[in-house]
Amino acid sequence: MRNGSILVTTVIILVIVSVLGISVFFAFNQYRENVGLTAQRLEATYRASNILSLGVACLKKHFGFSGMEINWSTGSVTWFDDFRKRVLLQSDGDAWENVFSLLDTEKYYNLSSDIDFSTEASKLGFSNFEAVAIPFENNPFFALLVVRAQVGKAVVYKYAVLSSDFLNKYAYFTEKETRPDGDKIYFITQDTIDGPFRSNDVIHVKGEPLFKASVEFKGIEVEAGNGPRYENPPPKYLTDEDIEKYKMSKIKDYYAREIEKIVKPASEAVNSVEPVGIELPAAKIVENGYDGHKFYKIQLETAYIIEFNTPRGNSENDYLIKVKYKEMYREYVSNDMNNWYFVGETEGKEFNLFHIKPKPNSDLYHLVIQRNEAKKLLGLDRNEYDIYFNGVIKTDSDVYLRNMSEGRGKPMFVDGKYTIVAKNIYIEDPIIYNDYREVLETIADLEGIKGNSDQKIAEVEIRPLDENGDVKTEEYAEMIKNHESDDFLNLVSFNDVVVKEKRKNMKIFASIYAFDGSFYVEGYNSGDPKGELTIFGSLMQYVRGPVGTFHWTKNGKPEIETGYRKNYIYDWRILKGFSVFGTPTVPKESNILNVREVY
């Protein structure tokens, strides 16, 4: 081999070795940087997680019945665009795009201005972090909490959507499971609780009821059968501290104070320049005295009949809500004028009071007073008003929810967002969100149910049973849960919520609250079975109320004998940023809806 060839070969080898050496050097250097960056990212994540938890704890005191009450700063967060860009690149970016569209990014709250937060954060010894809350636009009940932590070159964002701690975050919530007379009410095989479940008491089970979401209770007694089927095990056993936080009496007292802040008598509501609810007159004493043996009083306890409706364009059917007035004269007696005992009642006059209808292309509603007696009762001097209405109607009297059109048993269709607050609430006809009309008709068609629209919607079952008594399909329930709507109803009673008329396959689309009493079916233990009782929304009650009775069949399954079997479907919109004025909340608590991190 020539010397020149050896030289060339040597040079090539040296070049290759040099390149390899440089590559190895850079690879090692990159590896070292990656290891360092990973360590920095882990530290930043640790800091962000701790600061987020601290932020959640410190923001709780700002949440309540009216949403998040806080002094927002005006302006934008300097690093928000970087945060948003990183979030949208994640696999769930499309869902968060919707969240970002709901934010008011021109306002924020820097938690460093919170003394409690700053004090606790300094104890952790962390630096190079920021924590801000950003409100939702036109929705005071929700906020986005974002923490930015940086260690070296690593930047980590930890973020969570927070809301007021709505009581209707549960599909079912009960303070006491056993009736005052000692009677137990059971969950049985054909019962389905399709949403978060909570009882502050020991629940009683016979058979295999289905719980499709989280389950929390003080305890459980399985008295027959194999016990519950859990799709999201295991159940959580509540501590005394857990139970104390969600005491129904505490929530009721708080609600009673706060609801008064967003309602006014009609005479004041018509002049309000911001949305308010309407408070209807309650009872008044018309006669009292002493008959030589005992004290007595006759009290005019006004009852109200309310109908929900979807306007259809004609003059007689263009309202959203119709309210009727009913006089009830009730007599009470007492030995000491402190403890009064009910003796009897007689019915007086009944007449139309008012109706509310939409005002096109406006945030206002049109209030129509229907007769002179109504004007006198409400303290008004005109027949019509344009009002700012927040959807709340409150009274200390009883309310009956009834379709007042000809032919009883027709569904009422709720078009909008409303809260009804009353002493007792009696439900006489099905209540359906208007946006679900077509879905229910489709289900009825799939089941081969004939008739007009109202008949099919009233009759259809959401979870029909097969010949063995098992649920035949979950398809229809999923259709209900996945449907989009902006209709919503709260039914808030300080005593009882009662299904007064046992309609076949009764449906109630609402969040139901019975603070001091129960939700129950009148005549639950008499007559023929009425099929399925569907509540799409949530149910909260102090003492569990009965909706039906059952017996055991030869094949070892419970079968409804009178009343209804239960089909409670949670309205998941509640946990997706959907809110309504007048919704009961837990004071100074927040609900964490989503927690994520991105880097």
Coordinates of N, CA and C in Angstrom, one line a residue, residues 295-378:
F295 N -107.9 28.6 72.6 CA -107.7 29.6 71.6 C -107.9 29.0 70.2
Y296 N -108.3 29.9 69.3 CA -108.5 29.4 67.9 C -108.0 30.5 66.9
K297 N -107.7 30.1 65.7 CA -107.5 31.0 64.7 C -107.8 30.4 63.3
I298 N -108.4 31.2 62.5 CA -108.6 30.8 61.1 C -107.6 31.5 60.2
Q299 N -106.9 30.8 59.4 CA -105.8 31.4 58.7 C -106.0 31.2 57.2
L300 N -105.9 32.2 56.4 CA -105.9 32.1 55.0 C -104.6 31.7 54.5
E301 N -104.4 30.4 54.1 CA -103.2 29.9 53.6 C -103.3 29.7 52.1
T302 N -102.8 30.8 51.4 CA -102.9 30.8 50.0 C -102.1 29.6 49.4
A303 N -102.6 28.9 48.5 CA -101.9 27.9 47.7 C -101.8 28.5 46.3
Y304 N -100.7 28.1 45.6 CA -100.5 28.5 44.2 C -100.4 27.3 43.3
I305 N -101.0 27.4 42.2 CA -100.9 26.4 41.1 C -100.0 27.0 40.0
I306 N -98.9 26.2 39.7 CA -98.0 26.7 38.7 C -97.9 25.7 37.5
E307 N -98.0 26.3 36.3 CA -97.8 25.5 35.1 C -96.7 26.0 34.3
F308 N -95.8 25.0 33.8 CA -94.8 25.3 32.9 C -95.3 25.1 31.5
N309 N -94.8 25.8 30.5 CA -95.3 25.7 29.2 C -94.2 26.2 28.2
T310 N -94.3 25.7 27.0 CA -93.5 26.1 25.9 C -94.3 26.9 24.9
P311 N -94.0 28.2 24.8 CA -94.8 29.1 23.9 C -94.9 28.5 22.5
R312 N -96.1 28.6 21.9 CA -96.3 28.1 20.6 C -96.9 29.1 19.6
G313 N -96.8 30.4 20.0 CA -97.0 31.4 19.1 C -98.4 32.0 19.1
N314 N -99.4 31.3 19.6 CA -100.8 31.9 19.6 C -101.0 32.6 20.9
S315 N -102.0 33.5 20.9 CA -102.2 34.4 22.1 C -102.6 33.6 23.3
E316 N -103.2 32.4 23.2 CA -103.6 31.7 24.4 C -102.5 30.7 24.9
N317 N -101.4 30.6 24.2 CA -100.4 29.6 24.6 C -99.0 30.2 24.3
D318 N -98.8 31.5 24.7 CA -97.6 32.1 24.5 C -96.8 32.4 25.7
Y319 N -97.1 31.7 26.8 CA -96.4 31.9 28.1 C -95.4 30.8 28.4
L320 N -94.5 31.2 29.3 CA -93.5 30.2 29.9 C -94.0 29.6 31.2
I321 N -94.6 30.5 32.0 CA -95.1 30.1 33.3 C -96.5 30.7 33.6
K322 N -97.4 30.0 34.1 CA -98.7 30.5 34.5 C -98.9 30.2 36.0
V323 N -99.3 31.2 36.7 CA -99.5 31.1 38.2 C -101.0 31.3 38.5
K324 N -101.6 30.4 39.2 CA -103.0 30.5 39.7 C -103.0 30.6 41.2
Y325 N -104.1 31.3 41.7 CA -104.2 31.5 43.1 C -105.4 30.7 43.7
K326 N -105.1 30.1 44.8 CA -106.2 29.2 45.4 C -106.2 29.5 46.9
E327 N -107.4 29.9 47.4 CA -107.6 30.2 48.8 C -107.9 28.9 49.6
M328 N -107.2 28.7 50.7 CA -107.4 27.6 51.7 C -107.6 28.2 53.1
Y329 N -108.7 28.1 53.6 CA -109.0 28.5 55.0 C -108.8 27.4 56.0
R330 N -107.8 27.5 56.8 CA -107.4 26.4 57.7 C -107.6 26.9 59.2
E331 N -108.2 26.0 60.0 CA -108.5 26.3 61.4 C -107.5 25.6 62.3
Y332 N -107.0 26.4 63.3 CA -106.0 25.8 64.3 C -106.5 26.1 65.7
V333 N -106.2 25.3 66.6 CA -106.5 25.5 68.0 C -105.3 25.4 68.9
S334 N -105.3 26.0 70.1 CA -104.2 26.0 71.0 C -104.6 26.2 72.4
N335 N -103.9 25.6 73.4 CA -104.2 25.8 74.8 C -103.3 27.0 75.3
D336 N -102.2 27.3 74.7 CA -101.3 28.3 75.2 C -100.9 29.4 74.2
M337 N -101.4 29.3 73.0 CA -101.1 30.2 71.9 C -99.7 30.0 71.4
N338 N -99.0 29.0 71.8 CA -97.7 28.7 71.3 C -97.7 27.4 70.4
N339 N -98.3 26.4 70.9 CA -98.5 25.2 70.1 C -99.8 25.1 69.5
W340 N -99.9 25.2 68.1 CA -101.2 25.2 67.4 C -101.4 23.8 66.7
Y341 N -102.7 23.4 66.8 CA -103.0 22.1 66.2 C -104.0 22.3 65.1
F342 N -103.8 21.6 64.0 CA -104.7 21.8 62.8 C -106.0 21.0 63.1
V343 N -107.1 21.7 62.7 CA -108.4 21.1 62.9 C -109.1 20.7 61.6
G344 N -109.1 21.6 60.7 CA -109.7 21.3 59.4 C -109.5 22.5 58.4
E345 N -110.0 22.3 57.2 CA -109.8 23.3 56.2 C -111.0 23.3 55.2
T346 N -111.2 24.5 54.6 CA -112.2 24.7 53.6 C -111.6 25.5 52.4
E347 N -112.0 25.1 51.2 CA -111.4 25.8 50.0 C -112.3 27.1 49.7
G348 N -111.5 28.1 49.3 CA -112.2 29.4 48.9 C -112.1 29.6 47.4
K349 N -111.9 30.8 47.0 CA -111.8 31.1 45.6 C -110.5 30.6 44.9
E350 N -110.6 30.5 43.6 CA -109.5 30.1 42.8 C -109.5 30.9 41.5
F351 N -108.4 31.6 41.2 CA -108.4 32.4 40.0 C -107.0 32.6 39.5
N352 N -106.9 33.0 38.2 CA -105.6 33.2 37.5 C -105.0 34.4 38.1
L353 N -103.7 34.3 38.4 CA -102.9 35.4 39.0 C -102.1 36.2 37.9
F354 N -101.2 35.5 37.3 CA -100.4 36.1 36.2 C -99.7 35.0 35.4
H355 N -99.2 35.4 34.3 CA -98.3 34.6 33.5 C -97.1 35.4 33.0
I356 N -96.0 34.7 32.8 CA -94.8 35.3 32.3 C -94.5 34.7 30.9
K357 N -94.1 35.6 30.0 CA -93.8 35.2 28.7 C -92.5 35.9 28.2
P358 N -91.9 35.3 27.2 CA -90.6 35.9 26.7 C -90.9 37.2 26.0
K359 N -89.9 38.1 26.1 CA -90.0 39.4 25.3 C -88.9 39.2 24.2
P360 N -89.3 39.2 22.9 CA -88.4 38.9 21.8 C -87.3 39.9 21.8
N361 N -86.1 39.3 21.5 CA -84.9 40.1 21.3 C -84.5 41.0 22.5
S362 N -84.7 40.5 23.7 CA -84.5 41.3 24.9 C -84.2 40.3 26.0
D363 N -83.5 40.9 27.0 CA -83.2 40.2 28.3 C -84.4 40.3 29.2
L364 N -85.4 41.1 28.9 CA -86.6 41.2 29.7 C -87.6 40.1 29.5
Y365 N -88.5 40.0 30.5 CA -89.7 39.1 30.4 C -90.9 40.0 30.5
H366 N -92.0 39.5 30.0 CA -93.3 40.2 30.0 C -94.2 39.6 31.0
L367 N -94.5 40.4 32.0 CA -95.4 39.9 33.1 C -96.8 40.4 32.9
V368 N -97.8 39.5 32.8 CA -99.2 39.8 32.5 C -100.0 39.5 33.7
I369 N -100.6 40.5 34.4 CA -101.5 40.3 35.5 C -102.9 40.1 35.0
Q370 N -103.6 39.1 35.5 CA -104.8 38.7 34.8 C -106.2 39.1 35.3
R371 N -106.2 39.8 36.5 CA -107.5 40.4 36.9 C -107.3 41.3 38.1
N372 N -108.3 42.1 38.4 CA -108.1 43.1 39.5 C -107.8 42.5 40.8
E373 N -108.4 41.3 41.1 CA -108.1 40.6 42.4 C -106.6 40.3 42.5
A374 N -106.0 39.9 41.3 CA -104.6 39.6 41.3 C -103.7 40.9 41.5
K375 N -104.1 42.0 40.9 CA -103.4 43.2 41.1 C -103.4 43.6 42.6
K376 N -104.6 43.5 43.2 CA -104.7 43.8 44.6 C -103.8 42.9 45.5
L377 N -103.9 41.6 45.2 CA -103.0 40.7 46.0 C -101.6 41.0 45.9
L378 N -101.1 41.3 44.7 CA -99.7 41.5 44.4 C -99.2 43.0 44.7

